[in-house]
Coordinates of C-alpha atoms in Angstrom, one line a residue:
Chain W
M1 CA -17.7 30.3 17.4
A2 CA -15.4 29.0 14.7
L3 CA -12.6 26.6 16.0
L4 CA -10.1 28.4 13.7
Q5 CA -9.4 31.9 12.9
V6 CA -10.3 33.4 9.3
L7 CA -7.0 33.9 7.3
S8 CA -7.1 36.8 4.8
Q9 CA -3.6 36.6 4.0
I10 CA -0.8 34.0 3.3
P11 CA -0.7 31.5 6.1
T12 CA 2.1 32.1 8.7
A13 CA 4.1 29.4 10.5
S14 CA 1.8 29.9 13.5
D15 CA -1.3 29.6 11.3
I16 CA -0.2 26.4 10.0
E17 CA 0.7 25.1 13.5
I18 CA -2.7 25.8 15.0
T19 CA -4.5 24.5 11.8
H20 CA -2.4 21.2 12.2
E21 CA -3.6 20.9 15.9
A22 CA -7.3 21.7 15.0
I23 CA -7.5 19.3 12.1
A24 CA -5.5 16.4 13.9
P25 CA -8.7 14.5 15.0
M26 CA -10.0 14.6 11.5
I27 CA -6.9 13.4 9.5
H28 CA -4.5 10.5 9.9
R29 CA -0.9 11.3 10.6
T30 CA 0.3 9.4 7.4
P31 CA 3.5 7.2 7.5
I32 CA 6.6 7.7 5.5
F33 CA 7.9 4.8 3.5
T34 CA 11.3 4.2 2.0
N35 CA 12.3 1.3 -0.6
K36 CA 15.9 0.3 -1.1
S37 CA 15.3 -0.8 -4.7
I38 CA 13.9 2.7 -5.8
N39 CA 16.8 4.5 -4.1
D40 CA 19.2 2.3 -6.0
L41 CA 17.4 2.9 -9.1
C42 CA 17.4 6.7 -8.7
G43 CA 20.8 7.1 -7.0
A44 CA 18.9 9.0 -4.1
E45 CA 17.6 8.5 -0.6
L46 CA 13.6 9.0 -1.0
F47 CA 11.2 9.3 1.7
F48 CA 7.4 8.9 0.7
K49 CA 4.9 10.7 2.6
C50 CA 1.9 8.3 2.1
E51 CA -0.9 10.8 1.6
N52 CA -2.6 7.8 -0.6
L53 CA -3.2 6.4 3.0
Q54 CA -5.0 9.6 4.2
K55 CA -8.7 9.6 4.8
I56 CA -10.5 9.5 1.6
G57 CA -7.3 8.2 0.0
A58 CA -5.7 11.7 -0.7
F59 CA -4.2 14.9 1.0
K60 CA -7.5 17.0 0.1
M61 CA -8.9 15.9 3.4
R62 CA -6.5 18.3 5.1
G63 CA -7.6 21.3 3.3
A64 CA -11.2 20.6 3.5
A65 CA -11.1 20.0 7.1
S66 CA -9.1 23.3 7.7
A67 CA -11.5 25.3 5.7
A68 CA -14.7 23.5 7.6
L69 CA -13.3 24.6 10.9
R70 CA -13.1 28.3 9.9
L71 CA -16.8 28.4 10.0
S72 CA -19.0 29.8 12.9
D73 CA -21.5 27.2 14.2
E74 CA -24.4 28.9 12.5
Q75 CA -22.6 29.0 9.2
R76 CA -21.3 25.3 9.5
A77 CA -24.9 24.1 10.3
R78 CA -26.1 25.2 6.8
G79 CA -23.5 22.6 5.3
L80 CA -20.6 22.6 3.1
A81 CA -20.8 22.6 -0.8
T82 CA -18.4 22.3 -3.7
H83 CA -18.0 21.0 -7.3
S84 CA -15.5 18.3 -8.0
S85 CA -15.4 15.2 -9.9
G86 CA -12.6 13.9 -7.6
N87 CA -10.9 13.7 -4.3
H88 CA -12.0 17.1 -3.1
A89 CA -15.5 16.1 -3.4
Q90 CA -15.1 13.2 -1.0
A91 CA -12.7 15.4 1.5
V92 CA -15.7 18.0 1.7
A93 CA -18.4 15.1 2.2
L94 CA -16.3 13.5 4.8
S95 CA -15.5 16.6 6.6
A96 CA -19.2 17.7 6.9
Q97 CA -20.1 14.0 7.9
L98 CA -17.6 14.3 10.8
L99 CA -19.0 17.8 11.7
G100 CA -22.5 16.5 11.7
V101 CA -23.6 18.8 9.0
P102 CA -24.9 18.4 5.4
A103 CA -22.6 18.4 2.4
Y104 CA -23.9 19.3 -1.2
I105 CA -21.5 18.3 -4.0
V106 CA -22.0 19.1 -7.6
M107 CA -20.3 16.5 -9.9
P108 CA -20.0 16.4 -13.7
D109 CA -22.5 13.5 -15.1
V110 CA -19.7 11.7 -16.7
S111 CA -17.9 11.1 -13.0
P112 CA -17.0 7.6 -12.6
A113 CA -20.0 5.7 -10.8
I114 CA -17.4 4.7 -8.3
K115 CA -16.5 8.2 -7.2
V116 CA -20.2 9.2 -7.2
A117 CA -20.9 6.2 -4.8
A118 CA -18.1 7.1 -2.5
T119 CA -19.2 10.6 -2.1
R120 CA -22.7 9.5 -1.5
A121 CA -21.4 6.9 1.2
Y122 CA -20.3 10.0 3.2
Q123 CA -24.0 11.0 3.4
A124 CA -23.6 13.9 0.7
E125 CA -26.3 15.0 -1.5
I126 CA -25.0 14.9 -5.1
T127 CA -26.2 17.0 -7.9
L128 CA -25.1 15.7 -11.2
C129 CA -24.5 18.3 -13.9
E130 CA -23.1 18.5 -17.6
N131 CA -19.4 18.2 -18.0
N132 CA -18.3 21.8 -18.4
Q133 CA -17.0 24.5 -15.8
Q134 CA -20.2 26.9 -16.6
A135 CA -22.5 24.0 -15.7
R136 CA -20.5 23.3 -12.6
E137 CA -20.4 26.7 -11.4
K138 CA -24.1 27.5 -12.2
N139 CA -25.3 24.3 -10.3
L140 CA -23.0 25.2 -7.4
E141 CA -24.5 28.7 -7.2
R142 CA -28.1 27.5 -7.2
V143 CA -27.3 24.9 -4.5
V144 CA -25.6 27.3 -2.5
A145 CA -28.5 30.1 -2.9
E146 CA -31.0 27.2 -2.0
T147 CA -29.3 25.9 1.1
G148 CA -27.0 28.6 2.5
A149 CA -24.2 26.2 2.3
Y150 CA -20.4 27.4 2.4
F151 CA -18.5 26.8 -0.9
I152 CA -15.0 25.2 -0.2
H153 CA -12.7 26.0 -2.9
P154 CA -10.4 23.0 -3.9
Y155 CA -7.3 25.1 -3.8
N156 CA -7.4 28.9 -4.2
D157 CA -8.1 29.6 -0.6
Y158 CA -5.8 30.3 2.2
H159 CA -7.4 28.1 4.5
V160 CA -7.3 25.1 2.2
I161 CA -3.6 25.9 1.4
A162 CA -2.9 26.0 5.4
G163 CA -4.6 22.5 5.6
Q164 CA -2.5 21.1 2.7
A165 CA 0.7 22.7 4.4
T166 CA 0.2 20.1 7.0
A167 CA 1.3 17.2 5.0
A168 CA 4.7 18.6 4.3
K169 CA 5.0 19.7 8.2
E170 CA 4.5 16.1 9.2
L171 CA 7.1 14.8 6.5
I172 CA 9.6 17.4 7.8
E173 CA 8.9 16.4 11.3
D174 CA 8.8 12.5 10.8
A175 CA 11.8 12.2 8.2
P176 CA 14.7 10.5 10.1
V177 CA 17.0 12.9 8.6
P178 CA 17.0 16.5 7.4
L179 CA 15.7 16.6 3.7
D180 CA 17.6 18.4 1.0
I181 CA 14.7 18.5 -1.3
I182 CA 11.0 18.1 -1.0
I183 CA 9.0 17.8 -4.3
A184 CA 5.1 17.8 -4.6
P185 CA 2.8 17.4 -7.6
V186 CA 1.0 20.7 -9.0
G187 CA -2.2 21.1 -10.3
G188 CA -4.3 23.9 -8.9
G189 CA -1.5 24.6 -6.4
G190 CA -3.0 23.9 -3.2
L191 CA -0.5 21.1 -2.2
L192 CA 2.6 22.8 -3.7
S193 CA 2.0 26.2 -2.2
G194 CA 1.2 24.7 1.3
T195 CA 4.3 22.5 1.0
A196 CA 6.4 25.4 0.0
L197 CA 5.2 27.3 3.1
S198 CA 5.7 24.6 5.5
T199 CA 9.2 23.8 4.1
R200 CA 10.2 27.7 4.1
Y201 CA 9.0 27.7 7.9
F202 CA 9.8 24.6 9.3
S203 CA 13.1 23.5 7.2
A204 CA 14.6 26.6 5.7
G205 CA 17.5 24.7 4.1
T206 CA 15.5 22.6 2.1
K207 CA 14.7 23.0 -1.4
V208 CA 11.0 22.9 -2.8
F209 CA 10.3 21.7 -6.3
G210 CA 7.1 21.1 -8.1
A211 CA 6.5 18.3 -10.6
E212 CA 3.9 18.6 -13.4
P213 CA 2.9 16.6 -16.7
K214 CA 4.3 18.3 -19.7
E215 CA 0.9 18.1 -21.4
V216 CA -0.8 20.6 -18.7
D217 CA 2.5 22.6 -17.8
D218 CA 0.5 25.8 -17.0
A219 CA 2.4 25.9 -13.6
W220 CA 6.0 25.5 -15.4
R221 CA 4.9 28.3 -17.9
S222 CA 3.6 30.4 -15.3
F223 CA 6.6 30.1 -13.2
T224 CA 8.9 30.7 -16.2
T225 CA 7.0 33.7 -17.4
K226 CA 6.1 35.0 -13.8
Q227 CA 2.6 35.4 -15.4
R228 CA -0.2 33.1 -14.6
Q229 CA -0.9 30.8 -17.8
Q230 CA -3.8 28.7 -18.8
N231 CA -3.8 24.9 -20.0
S232 CA -5.0 24.6 -23.6
T233 CA -5.6 21.0 -23.3
I234 CA -6.1 18.4 -20.5
N235 CA -4.6 15.6 -22.2
T236 CA -3.0 13.9 -19.3
I237 CA -3.5 10.5 -17.2
A238 CA -2.9 12.4 -14.0
D239 CA -6.6 13.7 -13.7
G240 CA -5.7 15.3 -10.4
L241 CA -3.3 18.0 -12.2
R242 CA -5.5 19.2 -15.2
T243 CA -6.4 22.2 -13.4
N244 CA -4.7 25.7 -13.7
L245 CA -3.1 27.5 -10.8
G246 CA -5.1 30.0 -8.9
D247 CA -3.9 33.7 -8.0
K248 CA -3.3 32.9 -4.5
T249 CA -1.5 29.7 -5.1
F250 CA 0.5 31.1 -7.9
D251 CA 1.6 34.2 -5.8
I252 CA 3.0 31.6 -3.1
I253 CA 4.7 29.2 -5.5
L254 CA 6.3 32.2 -7.6
K255 CA 7.9 33.5 -4.3
E256 CA 8.7 30.1 -2.4
V257 CA 9.3 27.3 -4.9
D258 CA 12.9 26.8 -6.4
A259 CA 12.0 24.9 -9.6
I260 CA 9.0 23.0 -11.5
F261 CA 9.9 19.9 -13.4
T262 CA 7.6 18.6 -16.1
V263 CA 7.4 14.9 -17.0
S264 CA 6.2 12.8 -20.0
E265 CA 3.1 10.7 -19.8
A266 CA 5.1 7.5 -20.4
G267 CA 7.2 8.6 -17.4
I268 CA 4.1 8.9 -15.2
I269 CA 3.0 5.5 -16.1
Q270 CA 6.5 3.8 -15.5
A271 CA 6.8 5.8 -12.1
M272 CA 3.4 4.5 -11.1
R273 CA 3.9 1.0 -11.9
L274 CA 7.4 1.0 -10.2
I275 CA 5.7 2.3 -7.0
W276 CA 2.9 -0.3 -7.2
E277 CA 5.4 -3.2 -8.0
R278 CA 8.1 -2.3 -5.7
M279 CA 6.2 -0.5 -2.6
K280 CA 3.1 -2.6 -2.9
L281 CA 1.2 0.7 -2.8
V282 CA -1.8 1.9 -4.9
V283 CA -0.9 5.5 -5.9
E284 CA -2.8 7.5 -8.5
P285 CA -1.0 8.9 -11.7
S286 CA -0.9 12.4 -10.1
G287 CA 0.9 10.8 -7.2
A288 CA 3.6 9.3 -9.1
V289 CA 4.5 12.6 -11.1
P290 CA 7.2 13.5 -8.7
L291 CA 8.9 10.3 -8.8
A292 CA 8.6 10.4 -12.7
A293 CA 10.4 13.8 -12.4
I294 CA 13.2 12.2 -10.3
L295 CA 13.6 9.5 -12.9
E296 CA 13.5 11.9 -16.0
H297 CA 15.9 14.5 -14.3
P298 CA 18.4 12.2 -12.2
A299 CA 21.3 14.5 -12.0
V300 CA 19.3 17.0 -10.0
F301 CA 18.4 14.5 -7.5
E302 CA 21.7 12.4 -7.3
G303 CA 22.7 11.6 -3.7
K304 CA 20.0 14.0 -2.4
K305 CA 17.6 13.1 0.7
T306 CA 14.3 13.8 -0.9
G307 CA 10.9 13.9 0.3
I308 CA 8.0 13.1 -1.9
I309 CA 4.4 13.8 -1.4
F310 CA 2.4 10.7 -2.5
S311 CA -0.7 12.9 -3.0
G312 CA -3.4 10.3 -3.4
G313 CA -4.2 6.7 -4.2
N314 CA -7.7 6.9 -5.9
V315 CA -7.5 5.1 -9.2
E316 CA -10.2 3.3 -11.3
L317 CA -9.0 -0.2 -11.2
S318 CA -10.8 -1.1 -14.3
Q319 CA -9.0 1.7 -16.4
L320 CA -5.4 0.9 -15.5
P321 CA -2.5 1.9 -18.0
F322 CA -0.7 -1.4 -17.7
Chain J
M1 CA 29.0 -22.7 13.3
A2 CA 25.4 -22.1 12.6
L3 CA 23.5 -19.3 14.0
L4 CA 20.4 -21.3 14.9
Q5 CA 20.1 -24.9 16.2
V6 CA 18.7 -27.4 13.9
L7 CA 15.0 -28.4 14.7
S8 CA 14.2 -32.0 14.4
Q9 CA 10.7 -31.5 15.6
I10 CA 7.9 -29.2 16.0
P11 CA 9.2 -25.7 16.9
T12 CA 8.6 -24.7 20.5
A13 CA 7.7 -21.5 21.9
S14 CA 11.5 -20.8 22.7
D15 CA 12.6 -22.1 19.1
I16 CA 10.1 -19.4 17.8
E17 CA 11.5 -16.6 20.1
I18 CA 15.0 -17.4 19.1
T19 CA 14.4 -17.7 15.6
H20 CA 12.8 -14.1 15.6
E21 CA 15.6 -12.5 17.3
A22 CA 18.1 -14.2 14.7
I23 CA 16.3 -13.4 11.5
A24 CA 15.4 -9.9 12.8
P25 CA 18.2 -8.0 10.7
M26 CA 17.1 -9.8 7.6
I27 CA 13.3 -8.9 7.7
H28 CA 11.2 -6.0 8.2
R29 CA 8.9 -5.9 11.3
T30 CA 5.7 -5.0 8.9
P31 CA 3.1 -2.7 10.2
I32 CA -0.6 -3.5 11.1
F33 CA -3.2 -1.6 9.1
T34 CA -6.9 -1.1 9.9
N35 CA -9.4 0.3 7.7
K36 CA -12.8 1.6 8.9
S37 CA -14.9 1.3 5.7
I38 CA -13.8 -2.6 5.5
N39 CA -14.7 -3.1 9.3
D40 CA -18.2 -1.4 8.6
L41 CA -18.7 -3.8 5.9
C42 CA -17.6 -7.0 7.5
G43 CA -19.1 -6.1 11.0
A44 CA -15.9 -7.0 12.4
E45 CA -12.7 -5.4 13.8
L46 CA -9.8 -6.3 11.5
F47 CA -6.1 -5.8 11.8
F48 CA -4.3 -6.6 8.8
K49 CA -0.5 -7.9 9.0
C50 CA 1.1 -6.3 5.9
E51 CA 3.5 -9.0 4.9
N52 CA 3.0 -7.7 1.3
L53 CA 5.4 -5.0 2.8
Q54 CA 8.0 -7.6 3.7
K55 CA 11.3 -7.7 1.9
I56 CA 10.6 -9.4 -1.4
G57 CA 7.0 -8.6 -0.9
A58 CA 6.0 -11.7 1.0
F59 CA 6.3 -13.6 4.3
K60 CA 8.4 -16.2 2.5
M61 CA 11.4 -14.2 3.4
R62 CA 11.0 -15.2 7.2
G63 CA 11.1 -18.9 6.5
A64 CA 14.1 -18.8 4.1
A65 CA 16.1 -16.8 6.5
S66 CA 15.2 -18.9 9.2
A67 CA 16.5 -22.1 7.3
A68 CA 19.7 -20.4 6.1
L69 CA 20.8 -19.5 9.4
R70 CA 20.6 -23.2 10.7
L71 CA 23.4 -24.0 8.2
S72 CA 27.2 -24.2 9.3
D73 CA 29.5 -21.7 7.9
E74 CA 30.9 -24.4 5.6
Q75 CA 27.4 -25.8 4.3
R76 CA 26.2 -22.1 4.0
A77 CA 29.4 -21.2 1.9
R78 CA 28.3 -23.7 -0.8
G79 CA 25.1 -21.6 -1.4
L80 CA 21.3 -22.1 -1.2
A81 CA 19.1 -23.7 -3.7
T82 CA 15.4 -24.1 -4.4
H83 CA 12.8 -24.7 -7.2
S84 CA 10.0 -22.1 -7.2
S85 CA 8.4 -20.0 -9.7
G86 CA 7.3 -17.4 -7.0
N87 CA 8.0 -15.8 -3.7
H88 CA 10.0 -18.6 -2.1
A89 CA 12.4 -18.3 -5.2
Q90 CA 13.0 -14.5 -4.3
A91 CA 13.2 -15.2 -0.5
V92 CA 16.1 -17.9 -1.0
A93 CA 17.8 -15.6 -3.4
L94 CA 17.7 -12.6 -1.3
S95 CA 18.7 -14.6 1.9
A96 CA 21.8 -15.8 0.1
Q97 CA 22.5 -12.3 -1.1
L98 CA 22.5 -10.9 2.6
L99 CA 24.5 -13.9 3.9
G100 CA 27.0 -13.4 1.0
V101 CA 26.6 -16.8 -0.5
P102 CA 25.3 -18.2 -4.0
A103 CA 21.8 -18.8 -4.8
Y104 CA 20.9 -21.5 -7.2
I105 CA 17.1 -21.3 -8.2
V106 CA 15.3 -23.7 -10.7
M107 CA 12.3 -22.0 -12.2
P108 CA 9.8 -23.2 -14.9
D109 CA 10.3 -21.9 -18.3
V110 CA 6.8 -20.4 -18.3
S111 CA 7.6 -18.2 -15.1
P112 CA 6.5 -14.5 -15.9
A113 CA 9.7 -12.6 -17.1
I114 CA 9.3 -10.1 -14.2
K115 CA 9.7 -12.9 -11.6
V116 CA 12.7 -14.4 -13.3
A117 CA 14.3 -10.8 -13.4
A118 CA 13.4 -10.1 -9.8
T119 CA 15.2 -13.4 -8.7
R120 CA 18.4 -12.6 -10.9
A121 CA 18.4 -8.9 -9.3
Y122 CA 19.4 -10.6 -6.1
Q123 CA 22.3 -12.2 -7.9
A124 CA 20.8 -15.8 -8.3
E125 CA 21.9 -18.1 -10.8
I126 CA 18.8 -19.3 -12.7
T127 CA 18.0 -22.6 -14.3
L128 CA 15.0 -22.5 -16.3
C129 CA 13.2 -26.2 -16.9
E130 CA 10.1 -27.5 -18.0
N131 CA 7.0 -26.7 -16.2
N132 CA 6.1 -29.8 -14.5
Q133 CA 7.3 -31.2 -10.9
Q134 CA 9.4 -33.9 -12.4
A135 CA 11.6 -31.6 -14.4
R136 CA 11.8 -29.2 -11.4
E137 CA 12.8 -31.8 -9.0
K138 CA 15.4 -33.4 -11.5
N139 CA 17.0 -30.1 -12.3
L140 CA 17.2 -29.1 -8.5
E141 CA 19.1 -32.5 -7.8
R142 CA 21.5 -31.9 -10.7
V143 CA 22.2 -28.2 -9.3
V144 CA 22.5 -29.6 -5.7
A145 CA 24.9 -32.3 -6.9
E146 CA 27.1 -30.1 -8.9
T147 CA 27.4 -27.2 -6.4
G148 CA 26.8 -28.9 -2.9
A149 CA 24.3 -25.9 -2.4
Y150 CA 21.5 -26.6 0.6
F151 CA 18.0 -27.2 -0.8
I152 CA 15.4 -24.9 1.2
H153 CA 12.0 -26.6 1.0
P154 CA 9.4 -24.0 0.4
Y155 CA 7.1 -25.2 3.5
N156 CA 7.6 -28.8 4.7
D157 CA 10.4 -27.9 7.0
Y158 CA 10.5 -27.1 10.7
H159 CA 13.0 -24.3 10.0
V160 CA 10.8 -22.7 7.5
I161 CA 7.5 -23.2 9.7
A162 CA 9.4 -21.4 12.8
G163 CA 10.3 -18.5 10.4
Q164 CA 6.7 -18.2 9.0
A165 CA 5.7 -18.3 12.7
T166 CA 7.3 -15.0 13.4
A167 CA 4.5 -13.0 11.5
A168 CA 1.8 -13.9 13.6
K169 CA 4.2 -13.5 16.7
E170 CA 4.6 -10.0 15.7
L171 CA 0.6 -9.4 15.0
I172 CA 0.0 -10.7 18.6
E173 CA 2.6 -8.4 20.0
D174 CA 1.8 -5.4 18.0
A175 CA -1.9 -5.4 17.8
P176 CA -3.6 -2.9 20.1
V177 CA -6.0 -5.4 21.5
P178 CA -6.1 -9.1 22.2
L179 CA -7.2 -11.2 19.2
D180 CA -10.5 -13.2 19.1
I181 CA -9.3 -15.0 15.7
I182 CA -6.3 -14.9 13.5
I183 CA -6.8 -16.0 10.1
A184 CA -4.1 -17.0 7.3
P185 CA -4.2 -18.3 3.9
V186 CA -3.1 -22.1 3.4
G187 CA -1.3 -23.7 0.4
G188 CA 1.5 -25.9 1.2
G189 CA 0.7 -24.8 4.9
G190 CA 4.0 -23.3 6.1
L191 CA 2.4 -19.9 7.0
L192 CA -0.8 -21.5 8.6
S193 CA 1.0 -24.1 10.7
G194 CA 3.6 -21.3 11.9
T195 CA 0.7 -19.0 12.5
A196 CA -1.1 -21.9 14.6
L197 CA 1.8 -22.5 16.7
S198 CA 2.6 -18.8 17.5
T199 CA -1.0 -18.3 18.3
R200 CA -1.2 -21.4 20.6
Y201 CA 2.0 -20.2 22.3
F202 CA 1.7 -16.6 22.6
S203 CA -2.2 -15.9 22.6
A204 CA -3.8 -19.2 23.9
G205 CA -7.3 -17.9 23.9
T206 CA -7.2 -16.7 20.2
K207 CA -8.7 -19.2 17.5
V208 CA -6.9 -20.0 14.4
F209 CA -8.3 -20.2 11.1
G210 CA -7.2 -21.2 7.6
A211 CA -8.6 -19.8 4.2
E212 CA -8.4 -21.6 1.1
P213 CA -9.8 -21.4 -2.7
K214 CA -12.7 -24.1 -3.1
E215 CA -10.9 -24.8 -6.4
V216 CA -7.8 -26.2 -4.3
D217 CA -9.3 -27.4 -1.1
D218 CA -6.9 -30.1 -0.3
A219 CA -6.4 -28.6 3.1
W220 CA -10.1 -28.4 4.0
R221 CA -10.4 -31.9 3.0
S222 CA -7.4 -33.2 4.7
F223 CA -8.5 -31.3 7.7
T224 CA -11.9 -33.0 7.4
T225 CA -11.1 -36.5 6.7
K226 CA -8.0 -36.4 9.0
Q227 CA -6.0 -37.9 5.9
R228 CA -3.8 -35.9 3.7
Q229 CA -5.5 -35.2 0.4
Q230 CA -4.3 -33.9 -3.0
N231 CA -5.6 -31.4 -5.3
S232 CA -6.6 -32.7 -8.7
T233 CA -6.6 -29.2 -10.3
I234 CA -4.8 -26.0 -9.9
N235 CA -7.6 -23.7 -11.1
T236 CA -7.4 -20.7 -9.0
I237 CA -6.4 -17.2 -9.2
A238 CA -4.5 -17.6 -6.0
D239 CA -1.1 -19.0 -7.5
G240 CA 0.5 -19.0 -4.0
L241 CA -2.1 -21.6 -2.9
R242 CA -2.3 -24.3 -5.5
T243 CA 0.3 -26.5 -3.5
N244 CA -0.7 -29.5 -1.5
L245 CA 0.0 -29.7 2.4
G246 CA 3.2 -31.4 3.6
D247 CA 3.2 -34.0 6.1
K248 CA 4.9 -31.8 8.7
T249 CA 2.6 -28.8 8.1
F250 CA -0.5 -31.3 7.8
D251 CA 0.4 -32.6 11.3
I252 CA 0.7 -29.2 13.1
I253 CA -2.6 -27.7 11.2
L254 CA -4.5 -30.9 12.3
K255 CA -3.7 -30.4 16.0
E256 CA -3.6 -26.6 16.3
V257 CA -6.0 -25.1 13.9
D258 CA -9.9 -24.5 14.5
A259 CA -11.4 -24.5 11.2
I260 CA -10.5 -24.1 7.5
F261 CA -13.1 -21.9 5.1
T262 CA -13.2 -22.2 1.5
V263 CA -13.8 -19.3 -0.9
S264 CA -15.0 -18.8 -4.2
E265 CA -12.8 -17.4 -7.1
A266 CA -15.2 -14.5 -7.5
G267 CA -14.9 -13.8 -3.7
I268 CA -11.1 -13.7 -4.0
I269 CA -11.3 -11.2 -6.7
Q270 CA -13.9 -8.9 -4.9
A271 CA -11.8 -9.2 -1.7
M272 CA -8.7 -8.3 -3.4
R273 CA -10.3 -5.2 -5.2
L274 CA -11.7 -4.1 -2.0
I275 CA -8.3 -4.2 -0.3
W276 CA -6.8 -2.0 -3.3
E277 CA -9.5 0.3 -3.5
R278 CA -10.1 1.0 0.2
M279 CA -6.7 0.2 1.9
K280 CA -4.4 1.4 -1.1
L281 CA -2.3 -1.8 -0.7
V282 CA -1.3 -4.1 -3.3
V283 CA -2.0 -7.4 -2.1
E284 CA -1.7 -10.8 -4.3
P285 CA -4.9 -13.1 -4.7
S286 CA -3.5 -15.3 -2.1
G287 CA -3.3 -12.6 0.4
A288 CA -6.9 -11.6 -0.3
V289 CA -8.3 -15.1 0.4
P290 CA -8.8 -14.7 4.3
L291 CA -10.8 -11.6 3.8
A292 CA -12.9 -13.4 1.1
A293 CA -13.6 -15.9 3.9
I294 CA -14.8 -13.2 6.2
L295 CA -17.0 -11.8 3.5
E296 CA -18.3 -15.1 2.5
H297 CA -18.9 -16.3 6.2
P298 CA -19.9 -13.2 8.0
A299 CA -21.6 -14.8 11.0
V300 CA -18.4 -16.5 12.2
F301 CA -16.6 -13.2 12.4
E302 CA -19.4 -10.7 13.3
G303 CA -18.1 -8.5 16.3
K304 CA -14.9 -10.6 16.3
K305 CA -11.3 -8.8 16.9
T306 CA -9.6 -10.6 13.8
G307 CA -6.0 -10.7 12.9
I308 CA -5.5 -11.3 9.1
I309 CA -2.1 -12.1 7.5
F310 CA -1.8 -10.2 4.1
S311 CA 0.7 -13.0 2.9
G312 CA 2.1 -11.2 -0.1
G313 CA 1.8 -8.3 -2.8
N314 CA 3.6 -9.7 -5.8
V315 CA 1.1 -9.5 -8.8
E316 CA 1.7 -9.4 -12.6
L317 CA 0.0 -5.8 -13.2
S318 CA -0.4 -6.6 -16.8
Q319 CA -2.8 -9.5 -15.9
L320 CA -5.1 -8.1 -13.2
P321 CA -8.6 -9.7 -13.0
F322 CA -10.6 -6.2 -13.1

């Protein structure tokens, strides 16, 4: 029997609460940090939800665990599968390891050796493929056909969205004051849609903003035109945000998010450096995008109690931008 | 009237307790972090006391605050002074700012601009001088003569030692289990001597180890020969540990420390990288030296519950060794 019910529509408050309880043994309840000098610099009161300190170093662990716990014993025993070069790969691999089932991960052959090694360290079976979407999907299909493993989508999935929603739920519960704003980065939209749902349900008076690199502004264009748009390039240092929105995440974002801000590449690097230098925290470029938005749009955040989701901390240290 | 009594001999348990209470409003009670993958790698159970998350990014804040609070109102009003290119400069500057008195800091003119700027940001008056001990001392003497400010020594001072001792006191109080070992880096010996006193007083069964770069092994040689030795070079990446022991710190270390371990430069860089990658924490090279000791002397630590003091997190990001 599955531990969690299958969701066929947008997660409700109760769905997110039940999900949170079920995944609790598989995740860390990450701390909220504050920093006086960054507050002074921004003229705002910031509360940083440290998902860089989450298991596997990113919020992705929440969504993968949530999806894995929907499977029947029989389904789950056949294993979990996905294609990813990044944090989702490690999240699916660790979820499988914790549940004692196999993981099959398709990764592009250009993936940094350190990411392949980290995923393999969770006992996952890695299939390397050419670095394009078609090769990734074809290899995944083959692996799923051969093993019967269950494919966990990185974002466009209500179970994944319900899992990612638990980060903002914790932020709302643990922040010492009610928040005026919560801001999260947006790539495929799993984190932002989950953040928007939790904020609507558990802190109705709080605004929800997304933050995105200008170079891959599909979410901003989709939000503005109310039509799902595609990125034509992936020319950003924020490697976790190169993806386009999915239909499920877009639907929630369009309904529940108040605004999306875009930021420059220089702004991302500056924000990341500020976090490393002042907070002594390793945050990946994608995780620095919301602070970049605050620094580039100061009037919006002036005097506001603002919750920020530091989405992850997985960085190739030999390729830093400073 | 001074808030704390002047200490003319080795701080007692009660001295450290009173110091801790007095400096509490000026410092953070830093968290203890654990990391499963580093535990697995070391075959030990490690508890990391995160003084990199301390105010000014290092434990030095504790000692400077402790010394500043010994001064009479009249003395303190004339200001605090020191010579330092590093964390102690910022600690004295912030202590003065919090107490509403001037700070006069002598810094070598080769100091990284970022460190000068950080010290100036705490309203300190900076005097730049040539990069040698004589010039630093001469300039400090002149500043003290002109202003009447009080010179806070970076380590060879019972007030400073009593302050640094509060980091291990918190580690002992907040660790979820009794510790077999506490290990701290050793440069001038302020942190290690304070750690040794707190461990002796508040956790008598726990061993205390120092960890030092092989390239500047004055503490190891002093400890072994029972005679205070000097370094002939400062050829280590661990810029906080290039100093020689003082007579007061050496005296305590010789009596209370169980062993000193030396580590290679490659070991320091490897440990630092491990901390950044796995724990997502920015720790400076000096702070990574104890973990390097554990990795290079695994038999000593096997199966041991070991407390480690991450002494600081102030790193020039444009000059990383990886």
